[in-house]
mmCIF file of C-alpha atoms in Angstrom:
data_model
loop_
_atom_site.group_PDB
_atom_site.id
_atom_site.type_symbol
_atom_site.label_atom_id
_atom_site.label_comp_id
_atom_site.label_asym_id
_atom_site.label_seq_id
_atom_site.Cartn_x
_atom_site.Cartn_y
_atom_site.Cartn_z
ATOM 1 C CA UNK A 1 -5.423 6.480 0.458
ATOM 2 C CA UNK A 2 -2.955 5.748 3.241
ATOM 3 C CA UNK A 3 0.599 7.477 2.608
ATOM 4 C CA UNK A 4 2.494 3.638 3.138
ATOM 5 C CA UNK A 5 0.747 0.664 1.645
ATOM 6 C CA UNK A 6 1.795 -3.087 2.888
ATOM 7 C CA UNK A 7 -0.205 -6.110 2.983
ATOM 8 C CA UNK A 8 -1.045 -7.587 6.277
ATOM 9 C CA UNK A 9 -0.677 -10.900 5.249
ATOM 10 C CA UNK A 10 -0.189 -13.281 7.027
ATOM 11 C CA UNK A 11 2.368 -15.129 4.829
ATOM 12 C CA UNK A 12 3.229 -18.385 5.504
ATOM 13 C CA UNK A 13 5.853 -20.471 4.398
ATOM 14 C CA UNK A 14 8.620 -23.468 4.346
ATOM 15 C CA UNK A 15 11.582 -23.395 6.190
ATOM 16 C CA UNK A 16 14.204 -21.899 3.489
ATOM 17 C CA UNK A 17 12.453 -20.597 1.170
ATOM 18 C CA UNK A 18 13.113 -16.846 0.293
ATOM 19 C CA UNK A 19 10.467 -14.667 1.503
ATOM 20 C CA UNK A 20 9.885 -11.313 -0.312
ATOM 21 C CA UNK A 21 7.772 -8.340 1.655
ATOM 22 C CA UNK A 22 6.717 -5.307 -0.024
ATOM 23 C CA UNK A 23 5.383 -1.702 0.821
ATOM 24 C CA UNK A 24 4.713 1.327 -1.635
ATOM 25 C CA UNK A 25 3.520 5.027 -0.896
ATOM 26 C CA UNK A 26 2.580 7.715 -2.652
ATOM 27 C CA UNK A 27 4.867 10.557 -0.901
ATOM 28 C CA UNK A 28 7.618 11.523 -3.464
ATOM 29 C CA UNK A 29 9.913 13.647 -0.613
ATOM 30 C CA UNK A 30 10.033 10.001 1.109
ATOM 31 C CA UNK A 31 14.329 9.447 0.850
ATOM 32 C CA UNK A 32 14.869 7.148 4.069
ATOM 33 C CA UNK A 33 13.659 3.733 4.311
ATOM 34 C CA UNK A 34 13.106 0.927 7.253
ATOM 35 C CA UNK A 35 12.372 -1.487 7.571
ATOM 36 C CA UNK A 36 11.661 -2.809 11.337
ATOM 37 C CA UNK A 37 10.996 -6.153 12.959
ATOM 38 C CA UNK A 38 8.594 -7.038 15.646
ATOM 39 C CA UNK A 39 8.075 -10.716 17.654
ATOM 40 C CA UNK A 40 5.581 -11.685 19.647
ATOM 41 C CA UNK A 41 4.529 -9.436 22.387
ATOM 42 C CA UNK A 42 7.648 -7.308 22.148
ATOM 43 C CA UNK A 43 8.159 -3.871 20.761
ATOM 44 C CA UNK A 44 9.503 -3.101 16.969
ATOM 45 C CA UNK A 45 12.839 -3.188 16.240
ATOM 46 C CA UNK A 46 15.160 -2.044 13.832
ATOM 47 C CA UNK A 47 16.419 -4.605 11.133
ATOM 48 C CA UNK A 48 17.507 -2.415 8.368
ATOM 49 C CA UNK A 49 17.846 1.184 7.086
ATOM 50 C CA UNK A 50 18.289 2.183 3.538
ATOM 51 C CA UNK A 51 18.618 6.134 2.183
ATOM 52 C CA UNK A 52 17.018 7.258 -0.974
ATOM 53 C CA UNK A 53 17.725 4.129 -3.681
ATOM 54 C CA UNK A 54 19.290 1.142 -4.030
ATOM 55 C CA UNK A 55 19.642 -2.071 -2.723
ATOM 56 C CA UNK A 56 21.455 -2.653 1.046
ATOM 57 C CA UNK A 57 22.803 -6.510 2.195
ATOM 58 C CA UNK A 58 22.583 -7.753 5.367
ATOM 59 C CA UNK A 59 23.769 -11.529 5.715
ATOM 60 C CA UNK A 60 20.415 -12.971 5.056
ATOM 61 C CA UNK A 61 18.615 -9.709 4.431
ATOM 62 C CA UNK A 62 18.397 -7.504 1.475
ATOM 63 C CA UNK A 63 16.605 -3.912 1.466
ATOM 64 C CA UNK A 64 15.543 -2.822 -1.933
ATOM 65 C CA UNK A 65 14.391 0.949 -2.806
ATOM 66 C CA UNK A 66 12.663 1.850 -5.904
ATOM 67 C CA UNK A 67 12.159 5.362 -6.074
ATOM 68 C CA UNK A 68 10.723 5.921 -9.322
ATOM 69 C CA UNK A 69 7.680 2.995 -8.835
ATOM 70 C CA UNK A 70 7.535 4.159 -5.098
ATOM 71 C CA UNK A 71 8.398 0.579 -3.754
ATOM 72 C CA UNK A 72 10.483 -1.100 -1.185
ATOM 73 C CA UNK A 73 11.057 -4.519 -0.730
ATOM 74 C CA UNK A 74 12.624 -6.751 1.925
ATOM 75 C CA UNK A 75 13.997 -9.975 0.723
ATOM 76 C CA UNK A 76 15.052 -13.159 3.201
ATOM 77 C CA UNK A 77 17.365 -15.587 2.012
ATOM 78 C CA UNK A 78 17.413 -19.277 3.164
ATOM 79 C CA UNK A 79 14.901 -17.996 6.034
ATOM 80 C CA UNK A 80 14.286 -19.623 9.513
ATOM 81 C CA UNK A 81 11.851 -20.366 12.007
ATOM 82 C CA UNK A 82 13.172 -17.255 14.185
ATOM 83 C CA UNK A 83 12.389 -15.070 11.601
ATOM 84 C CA UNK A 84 8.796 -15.499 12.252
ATOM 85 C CA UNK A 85 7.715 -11.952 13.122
ATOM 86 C CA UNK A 86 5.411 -9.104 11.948
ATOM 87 C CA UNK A 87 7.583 -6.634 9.517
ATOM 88 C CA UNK A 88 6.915 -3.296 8.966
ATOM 89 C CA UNK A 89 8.210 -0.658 6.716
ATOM 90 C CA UNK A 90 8.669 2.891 7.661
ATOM 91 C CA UNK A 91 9.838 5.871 5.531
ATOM 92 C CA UNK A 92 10.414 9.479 6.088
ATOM 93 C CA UNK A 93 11.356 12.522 4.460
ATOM 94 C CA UNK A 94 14.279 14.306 4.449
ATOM 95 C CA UNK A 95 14.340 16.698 7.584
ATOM 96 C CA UNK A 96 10.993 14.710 9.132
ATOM 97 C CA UNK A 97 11.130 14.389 12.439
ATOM 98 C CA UNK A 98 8.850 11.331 12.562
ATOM 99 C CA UNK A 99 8.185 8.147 10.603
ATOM 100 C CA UNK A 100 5.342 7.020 8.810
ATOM 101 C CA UNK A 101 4.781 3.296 9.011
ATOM 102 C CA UNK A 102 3.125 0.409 6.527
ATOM 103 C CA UNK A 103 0.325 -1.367 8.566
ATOM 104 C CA UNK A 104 2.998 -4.484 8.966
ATOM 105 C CA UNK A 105 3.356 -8.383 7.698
ATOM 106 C CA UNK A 106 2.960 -11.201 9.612
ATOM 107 C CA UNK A 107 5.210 -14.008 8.600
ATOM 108 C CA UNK A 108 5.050 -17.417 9.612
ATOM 109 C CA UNK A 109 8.236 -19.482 8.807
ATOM 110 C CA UNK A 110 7.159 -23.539 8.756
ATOM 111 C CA UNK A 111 9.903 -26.280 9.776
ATOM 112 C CA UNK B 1 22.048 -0.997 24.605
ATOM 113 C CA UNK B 2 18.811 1.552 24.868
ATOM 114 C CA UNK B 3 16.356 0.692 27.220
ATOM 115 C CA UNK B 4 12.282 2.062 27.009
ATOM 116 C CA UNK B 5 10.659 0.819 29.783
ATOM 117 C CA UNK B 6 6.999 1.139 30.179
ATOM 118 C CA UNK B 7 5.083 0.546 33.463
ATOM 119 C CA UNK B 8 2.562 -1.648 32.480
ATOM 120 C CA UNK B 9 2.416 -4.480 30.550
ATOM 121 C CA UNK B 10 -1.338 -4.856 31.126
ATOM 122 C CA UNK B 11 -4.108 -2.551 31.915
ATOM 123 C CA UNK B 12 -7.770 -2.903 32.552
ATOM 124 C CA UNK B 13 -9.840 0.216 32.986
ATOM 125 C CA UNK B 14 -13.221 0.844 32.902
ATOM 126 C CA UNK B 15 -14.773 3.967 30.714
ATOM 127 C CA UNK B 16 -14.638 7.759 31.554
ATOM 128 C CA UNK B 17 -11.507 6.610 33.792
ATOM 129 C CA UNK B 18 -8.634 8.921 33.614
ATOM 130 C CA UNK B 19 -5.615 6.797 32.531
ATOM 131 C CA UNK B 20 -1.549 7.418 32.952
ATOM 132 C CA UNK B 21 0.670 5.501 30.888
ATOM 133 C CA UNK B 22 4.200 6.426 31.580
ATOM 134 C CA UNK B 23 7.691 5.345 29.895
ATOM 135 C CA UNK B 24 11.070 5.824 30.871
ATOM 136 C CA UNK B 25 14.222 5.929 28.628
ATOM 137 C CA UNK B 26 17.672 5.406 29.812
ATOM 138 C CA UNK B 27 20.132 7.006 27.150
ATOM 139 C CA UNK B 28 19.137 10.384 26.996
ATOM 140 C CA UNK B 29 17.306 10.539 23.692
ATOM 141 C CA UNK B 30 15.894 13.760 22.799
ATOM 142 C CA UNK B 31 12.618 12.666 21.091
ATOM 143 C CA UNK B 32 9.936 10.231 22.408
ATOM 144 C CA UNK B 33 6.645 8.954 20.835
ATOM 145 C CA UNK B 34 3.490 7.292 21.864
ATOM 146 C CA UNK B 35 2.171 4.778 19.233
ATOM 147 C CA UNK B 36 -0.849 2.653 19.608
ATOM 148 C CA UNK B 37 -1.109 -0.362 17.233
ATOM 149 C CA UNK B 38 -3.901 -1.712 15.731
ATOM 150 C CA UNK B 39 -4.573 -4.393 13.499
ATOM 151 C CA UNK B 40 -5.145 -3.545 9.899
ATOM 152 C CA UNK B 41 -3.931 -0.358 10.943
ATOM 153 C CA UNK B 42 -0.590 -0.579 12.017
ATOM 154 C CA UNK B 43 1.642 1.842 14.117
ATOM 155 C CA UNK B 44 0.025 5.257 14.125
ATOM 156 C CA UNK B 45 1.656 8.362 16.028
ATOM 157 C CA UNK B 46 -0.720 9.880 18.536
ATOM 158 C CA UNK B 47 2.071 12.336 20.083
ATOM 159 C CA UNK B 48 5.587 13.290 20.077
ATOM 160 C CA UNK B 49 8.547 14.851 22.141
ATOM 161 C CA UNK B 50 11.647 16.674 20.815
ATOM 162 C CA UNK B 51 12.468 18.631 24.387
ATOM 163 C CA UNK B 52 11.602 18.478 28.036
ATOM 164 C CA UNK B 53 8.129 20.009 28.264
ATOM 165 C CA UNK B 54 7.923 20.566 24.046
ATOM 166 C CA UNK B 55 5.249 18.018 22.638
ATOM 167 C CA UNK B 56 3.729 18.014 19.109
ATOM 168 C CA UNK B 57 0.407 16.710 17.509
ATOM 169 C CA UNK B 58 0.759 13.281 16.279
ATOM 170 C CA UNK B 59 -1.522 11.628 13.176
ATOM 171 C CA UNK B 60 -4.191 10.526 15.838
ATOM 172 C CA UNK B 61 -4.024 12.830 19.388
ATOM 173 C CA UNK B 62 -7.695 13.145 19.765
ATOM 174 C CA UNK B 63 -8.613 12.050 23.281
ATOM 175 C CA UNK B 64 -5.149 11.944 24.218
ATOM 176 C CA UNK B 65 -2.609 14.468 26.216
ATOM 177 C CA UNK B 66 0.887 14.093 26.908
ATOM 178 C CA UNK B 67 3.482 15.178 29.771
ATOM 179 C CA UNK B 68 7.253 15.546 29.285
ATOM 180 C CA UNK B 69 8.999 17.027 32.845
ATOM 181 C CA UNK B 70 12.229 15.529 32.454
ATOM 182 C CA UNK B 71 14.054 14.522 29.406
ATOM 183 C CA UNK B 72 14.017 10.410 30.247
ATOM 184 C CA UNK B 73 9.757 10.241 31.046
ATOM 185 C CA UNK B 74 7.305 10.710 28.544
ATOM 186 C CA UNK B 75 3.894 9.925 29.855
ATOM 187 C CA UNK B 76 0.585 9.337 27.957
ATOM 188 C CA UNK B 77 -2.916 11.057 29.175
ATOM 189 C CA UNK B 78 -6.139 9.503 28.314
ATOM 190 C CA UNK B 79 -8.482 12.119 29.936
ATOM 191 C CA UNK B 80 -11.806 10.320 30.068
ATOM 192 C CA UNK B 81 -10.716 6.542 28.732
ATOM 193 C CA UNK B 82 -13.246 5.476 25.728
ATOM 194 C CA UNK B 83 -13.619 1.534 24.493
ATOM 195 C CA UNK B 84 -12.871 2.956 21.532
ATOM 196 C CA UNK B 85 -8.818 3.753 23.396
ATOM 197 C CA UNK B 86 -8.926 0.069 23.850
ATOM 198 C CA UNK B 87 -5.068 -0.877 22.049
ATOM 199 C CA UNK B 88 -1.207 -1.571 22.119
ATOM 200 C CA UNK B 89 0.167 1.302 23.444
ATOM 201 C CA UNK B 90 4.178 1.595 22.218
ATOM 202 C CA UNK B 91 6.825 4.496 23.561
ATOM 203 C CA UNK B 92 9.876 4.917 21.701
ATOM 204 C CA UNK B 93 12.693 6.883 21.903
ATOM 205 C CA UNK B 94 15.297 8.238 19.074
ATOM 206 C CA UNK B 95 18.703 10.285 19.328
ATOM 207 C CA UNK B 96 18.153 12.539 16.836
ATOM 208 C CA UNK B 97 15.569 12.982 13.771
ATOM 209 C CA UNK B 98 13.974 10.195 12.036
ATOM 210 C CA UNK B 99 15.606 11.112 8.718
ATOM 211 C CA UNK B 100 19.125 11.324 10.481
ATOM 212 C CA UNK B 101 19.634 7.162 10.350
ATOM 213 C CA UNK B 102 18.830 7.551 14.067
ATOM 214 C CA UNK B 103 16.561 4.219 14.595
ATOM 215 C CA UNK B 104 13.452 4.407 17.115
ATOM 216 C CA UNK B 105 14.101 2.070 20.214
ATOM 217 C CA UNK B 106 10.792 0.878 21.136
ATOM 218 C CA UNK B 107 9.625 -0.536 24.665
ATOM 219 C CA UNK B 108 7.718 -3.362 24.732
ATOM 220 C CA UNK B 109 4.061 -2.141 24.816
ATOM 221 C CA UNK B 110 1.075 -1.468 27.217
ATOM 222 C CA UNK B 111 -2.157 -3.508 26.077
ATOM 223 C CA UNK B 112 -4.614 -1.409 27.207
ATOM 224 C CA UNK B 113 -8.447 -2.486 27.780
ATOM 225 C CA UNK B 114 -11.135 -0.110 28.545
ATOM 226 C CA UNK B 115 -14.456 -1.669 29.382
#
Protein backbone atom coordinates (compact mmCIF):
# COMPACT_ATOMS: atom_id res chain seq x y z
CA UNK A 1 0.00 0.00 0.00
CA UNK A 2 1.49 3.29 -1.16
CA UNK A 3 2.13 5.82 1.88
CA UNK A 4 -0.13 8.82 -0.23
CA UNK A 5 -3.22 7.67 -2.04
CA UNK A 6 -4.88 10.09 -4.88
CA UNK A 7 -6.83 9.20 -7.80
CA UNK A 8 -5.41 9.86 -11.16
CA UNK A 9 -8.42 10.86 -12.60
CA UNK A 10 -8.75 12.53 -15.08
CA UNK A 11 -11.67 14.74 -13.90
CA UNK A 12 -13.41 16.68 -16.13
CA UNK A 13 -15.70 19.35 -15.75
CA UNK A 14 -17.83 22.73 -16.57
CA UNK A 15 -16.49 25.95 -16.41
CA UNK A 16 -17.50 27.08 -12.65
CA UNK A 17 -18.28 24.41 -11.10
CA UNK A 18 -16.38 23.64 -7.77
CA UNK A 19 -13.96 20.96 -8.16
CA UNK A 20 -12.99 18.90 -5.04
CA UNK A 21 -9.48 16.70 -5.14
CA UNK A 22 -8.63 14.35 -2.52
CA UNK A 23 -5.52 12.33 -1.18
CA UNK A 24 -5.25 10.09 2.08
CA UNK A 25 -2.16 8.14 3.60
CA UNK A 26 -1.60 5.97 6.09
CA UNK A 27 1.57 7.73 7.88
CA UNK A 28 0.30 9.18 11.25
CA UNK A 29 3.78 11.49 11.89
CA UNK A 30 2.56 13.19 8.44
CA UNK A 31 1.91 17.17 10.03
CA UNK A 32 2.69 19.30 6.75
CA UNK A 33 0.56 19.28 3.80
CA UNK A 34 0.82 20.49 -0.11
CA UNK A 35 -0.58 20.63 -2.23
CA UNK A 36 1.29 21.50 -5.72
CA UNK A 37 0.21 22.36 -9.24
CA UNK A 38 1.63 21.25 -12.48
CA UNK A 39 0.60 22.46 -16.39
CA UNK A 40 1.45 21.08 -19.31
CA UNK A 41 5.01 20.28 -19.92
CA UNK A 42 6.22 22.41 -17.04
CA UNK A 43 7.54 21.45 -13.67
CA UNK A 44 5.26 21.31 -10.27
CA UNK A 45 4.60 24.14 -8.48
CA UNK A 46 3.57 25.19 -5.27
CA UNK A 47 -0.18 26.28 -4.81
CA UNK A 48 -0.73 25.80 -1.19
CA UNK A 49 0.77 24.66 2.15
CA UNK A 50 -1.15 23.71 5.18
CA UNK A 51 0.54 22.44 8.79
CA UNK A 52 -0.98 19.71 10.81
CA UNK A 53 -5.10 20.46 10.66
CA UNK A 54 -7.42 22.66 9.53
CA UNK A 55 -8.66 24.32 6.72
CA UNK A 56 -6.34 27.26 4.79
CA UNK A 57 -8.15 29.96 2.06
CA UNK A 58 -6.67 31.08 -0.80
CA UNK A 59 -9.01 33.37 -3.05
CA UNK A 60 -10.41 30.55 -5.02
CA UNK A 61 -8.60 27.77 -3.21
CA UNK A 62 -9.26 26.04 -0.01
CA UNK A 63 -6.79 23.35 1.65
CA UNK A 64 -8.51 21.05 4.02
CA UNK A 65 -6.56 18.64 6.60
CA UNK A 66 -8.18 15.87 8.37
CA UNK A 67 -5.90 14.33 10.62
CA UNK A 68 -7.87 11.89 12.38
CA UNK A 69 -9.44 10.14 8.85
CA UNK A 70 -5.91 10.78 7.28
CA UNK A 71 -7.38 13.02 4.42
CA UNK A 72 -6.69 16.18 2.59
CA UNK A 73 -8.69 17.84 0.26
CA UNK A 74 -8.30 20.71 -2.20
CA UNK A 75 -11.41 22.55 -3.05
CA UNK A 76 -11.78 25.19 -6.26
CA UNK A 77 -14.35 27.65 -6.19
CA UNK A 78 -16.02 29.12 -9.35
CA UNK A 79 -13.00 27.32 -11.30
CA UNK A 80 -11.55 28.28 -14.78
CA UNK A 81 -10.18 27.04 -17.83
CA UNK A 82 -6.49 27.97 -16.52
CA UNK A 83 -6.88 25.85 -13.80
CA UNK A 84 -6.62 22.91 -15.99
CA UNK A 85 -3.55 21.14 -14.60
CA UNK A 86 -2.42 17.86 -12.94
CA UNK A 87 -2.56 18.38 -8.88
CA UNK A 88 -0.68 16.62 -6.59
CA UNK A 89 -0.56 16.35 -2.90
CA UNK A 90 2.54 16.00 -0.91
CA UNK A 91 2.99 15.55 2.89
CA UNK A 92 5.84 15.18 5.21
CA UNK A 93 6.70 14.65 8.64
CA UNK A 94 7.85 16.77 11.07
CA UNK A 95 11.77 17.06 10.78
CA UNK A 96 11.62 15.07 7.09
CA UNK A 97 13.82 16.28 4.91
CA UNK A 98 11.87 15.15 1.83
CA UNK A 99 8.29 14.89 0.61
CA UNK A 100 6.26 12.11 -0.24
CA UNK A 101 3.89 12.76 -3.09
CA UNK A 102 0.13 11.36 -4.20
CA UNK A 103 0.47 9.95 -7.81
CA UNK A 104 -1.41 13.42 -9.03
CA UNK A 105 -5.00 14.51 -10.72
CA UNK A 106 -5.51 15.55 -13.94
CA UNK A 107 -8.21 18.12 -14.26
CA UNK A 108 -9.78 19.28 -17.23
CA UNK A 109 -11.84 22.54 -16.79
CA UNK A 110 -14.62 22.74 -19.93
CA UNK A 111 -15.80 26.35 -21.24
CA UNK B 1 12.03 34.36 -8.27
CA UNK B 2 14.02 30.75 -8.08
CA UNK B 3 15.21 29.48 -11.13
CA UNK B 4 16.07 25.31 -11.79
CA UNK B 5 17.29 25.04 -15.00
CA UNK B 6 17.87 21.74 -16.56
CA UNK B 7 19.91 21.16 -19.77
CA UNK B 8 17.74 19.22 -21.70
CA UNK B 9 14.41 19.34 -22.48
CA UNK B 10 14.65 16.22 -24.66
CA UNK B 11 16.85 13.26 -24.76
CA UNK B 12 17.15 10.23 -26.92
CA UNK B 13 19.64 7.57 -25.96
CA UNK B 14 20.07 4.29 -26.91
CA UNK B 15 20.63 1.31 -24.12
CA UNK B 16 23.82 0.56 -22.04
CA UNK B 17 24.62 4.41 -22.87
CA UNK B 18 26.00 6.29 -20.00
CA UNK B 19 23.70 9.33 -19.50
CA UNK B 20 24.35 12.96 -17.63
CA UNK B 21 21.49 14.92 -16.73
CA UNK B 22 22.55 18.06 -15.05
CA UNK B 23 20.51 21.04 -13.28
CA UNK B 24 21.48 24.26 -12.14
CA UNK B 25 19.85 26.42 -9.37
CA UNK B 26 20.29 30.06 -9.00
CA UNK B 27 19.38 31.03 -5.27
CA UNK B 28 21.59 29.08 -3.33
CA UNK B 29 19.31 26.39 -1.97
CA UNK B 30 20.88 23.89 0.15
CA UNK B 31 18.95 20.73 -0.92
CA UNK B 32 18.31 19.40 -4.48
CA UNK B 33 16.36 16.32 -5.75
CA UNK B 34 16.04 14.25 -8.82
CA UNK B 35 12.43 13.01 -9.45
CA UNK B 36 11.32 11.01 -12.37
CA UNK B 37 7.53 10.95 -13.05
CA UNK B 38 5.57 8.36 -14.20
CA UNK B 39 2.13 7.88 -14.92
CA UNK B 40 0.08 6.03 -12.38
CA UNK B 41 2.99 6.50 -10.38
CA UNK B 42 3.56 9.92 -9.78
CA UNK B 43 6.70 11.86 -8.51
CA UNK B 44 9.06 9.39 -6.90
CA UNK B 45 12.54 10.53 -5.30
CA UNK B 46 15.45 8.68 -6.81
CA UNK B 47 18.20 10.95 -4.94
CA UNK B 48 18.78 13.86 -2.83
CA UNK B 49 21.29 16.70 -1.80
CA UNK B 50 21.50 18.58 1.53
CA UNK B 51 25.43 19.82 1.00
CA UNK B 52 28.01 20.17 -1.70
CA UNK B 53 29.29 16.64 -2.26
CA UNK B 54 26.59 15.02 0.60
CA UNK B 55 23.88 12.92 -1.36
CA UNK B 56 21.32 10.49 0.16
CA UNK B 57 19.33 7.38 -1.13
CA UNK B 58 16.09 8.34 -2.53
CA UNK B 59 12.74 5.83 -2.70
CA UNK B 60 13.99 4.53 -6.18
CA UNK B 61 18.15 5.06 -6.74
CA UNK B 62 18.72 1.75 -8.30
CA UNK B 63 20.57 2.29 -11.57
CA UNK B 64 21.11 5.75 -10.76
CA UNK B 65 24.24 7.91 -9.23
CA UNK B 66 24.42 11.40 -8.44
CA UNK B 67 27.20 14.29 -8.37
CA UNK B 68 27.02 17.46 -6.25
CA UNK B 69 30.60 19.67 -6.70
CA UNK B 70 29.23 22.93 -6.11
CA UNK B 71 26.27 23.97 -4.16
CA UNK B 72 24.09 25.40 -7.45
CA UNK B 73 24.64 21.82 -9.83
CA UNK B 74 23.18 18.71 -9.02
CA UNK B 75 23.68 16.24 -11.78
CA UNK B 76 21.95 12.84 -12.40
CA UNK B 77 24.09 9.52 -13.46
CA UNK B 78 22.47 6.79 -15.32
CA UNK B 79 25.48 4.38 -15.54
CA UNK B 80 24.42 1.94 -18.22
CA UNK B 81 20.85 3.64 -19.48
CA UNK B 82 17.98 0.76 -19.42
CA UNK B 83 14.39 1.21 -21.46
CA UNK B 84 13.18 0.58 -18.38
CA UNK B 85 15.00 4.58 -17.29
CA UNK B 86 12.83 5.71 -20.08
CA UNK B 87 10.79 8.95 -18.00
CA UNK B 88 10.29 12.68 -16.89
CA UNK B 89 13.19 13.48 -15.20
CA UNK B 90 12.41 16.66 -12.57
CA UNK B 91 15.31 18.61 -10.33
CA UNK B 92 14.18 20.70 -7.63
CA UNK B 93 15.60 22.74 -5.26
CA UNK B 94 14.40 23.86 -1.53
CA UNK B 95 15.91 26.42 1.12
CA UNK B 96 15.64 24.51 3.92
CA UNK B 97 13.75 21.12 5.01
CA UNK B 98 10.61 19.98 3.54
CA UNK B 99 8.77 20.19 6.87
CA UNK B 100 10.14 23.85 7.41
CA UNK B 101 7.20 25.50 4.91
CA UNK B 102 10.20 25.77 2.56
CA UNK B 103 8.36 24.85 -0.95
CA UNK B 104 10.40 22.73 -3.67
CA UNK B 105 11.06 24.93 -6.86
CA UNK B 106 10.99 22.55 -9.61
CA UNK B 107 12.64 22.97 -13.21
CA UNK B 108 10.80 22.09 -15.95
CA UNK B 109 11.77 18.43 -16.71
CA UNK B 110 14.05 16.24 -18.98
CA UNK B 111 11.89 13.57 -21.01
CA UNK B 112 14.19 11.06 -21.32
CA UNK B 113 13.96 8.07 -24.00
CA UNK B 114 16.19 5.16 -24.00
CA UNK B 115 15.81 2.85 -26.95
Amino acid sequence: QKEVEQDPGPLSVPEGAIVSLNCTYSNSAFQYFMWYRQYSRKGPELLMYTYSSGNKEDGRFTAQVDKSSKYISLFIRDSQPSDSATYLCAMSAEGAQKLVFGQGTRLTINP
Amino acid sequence: DVKVTQSSRYLVKRTGEKVFLECVQDMDHENMFWYRQDPGLGLRLIYFSYDVKMKEKGDIPEGYSVSREKKERFSLILESASTNQTSMYLCASSLYRASDNSPLHFGNGTRLTVT
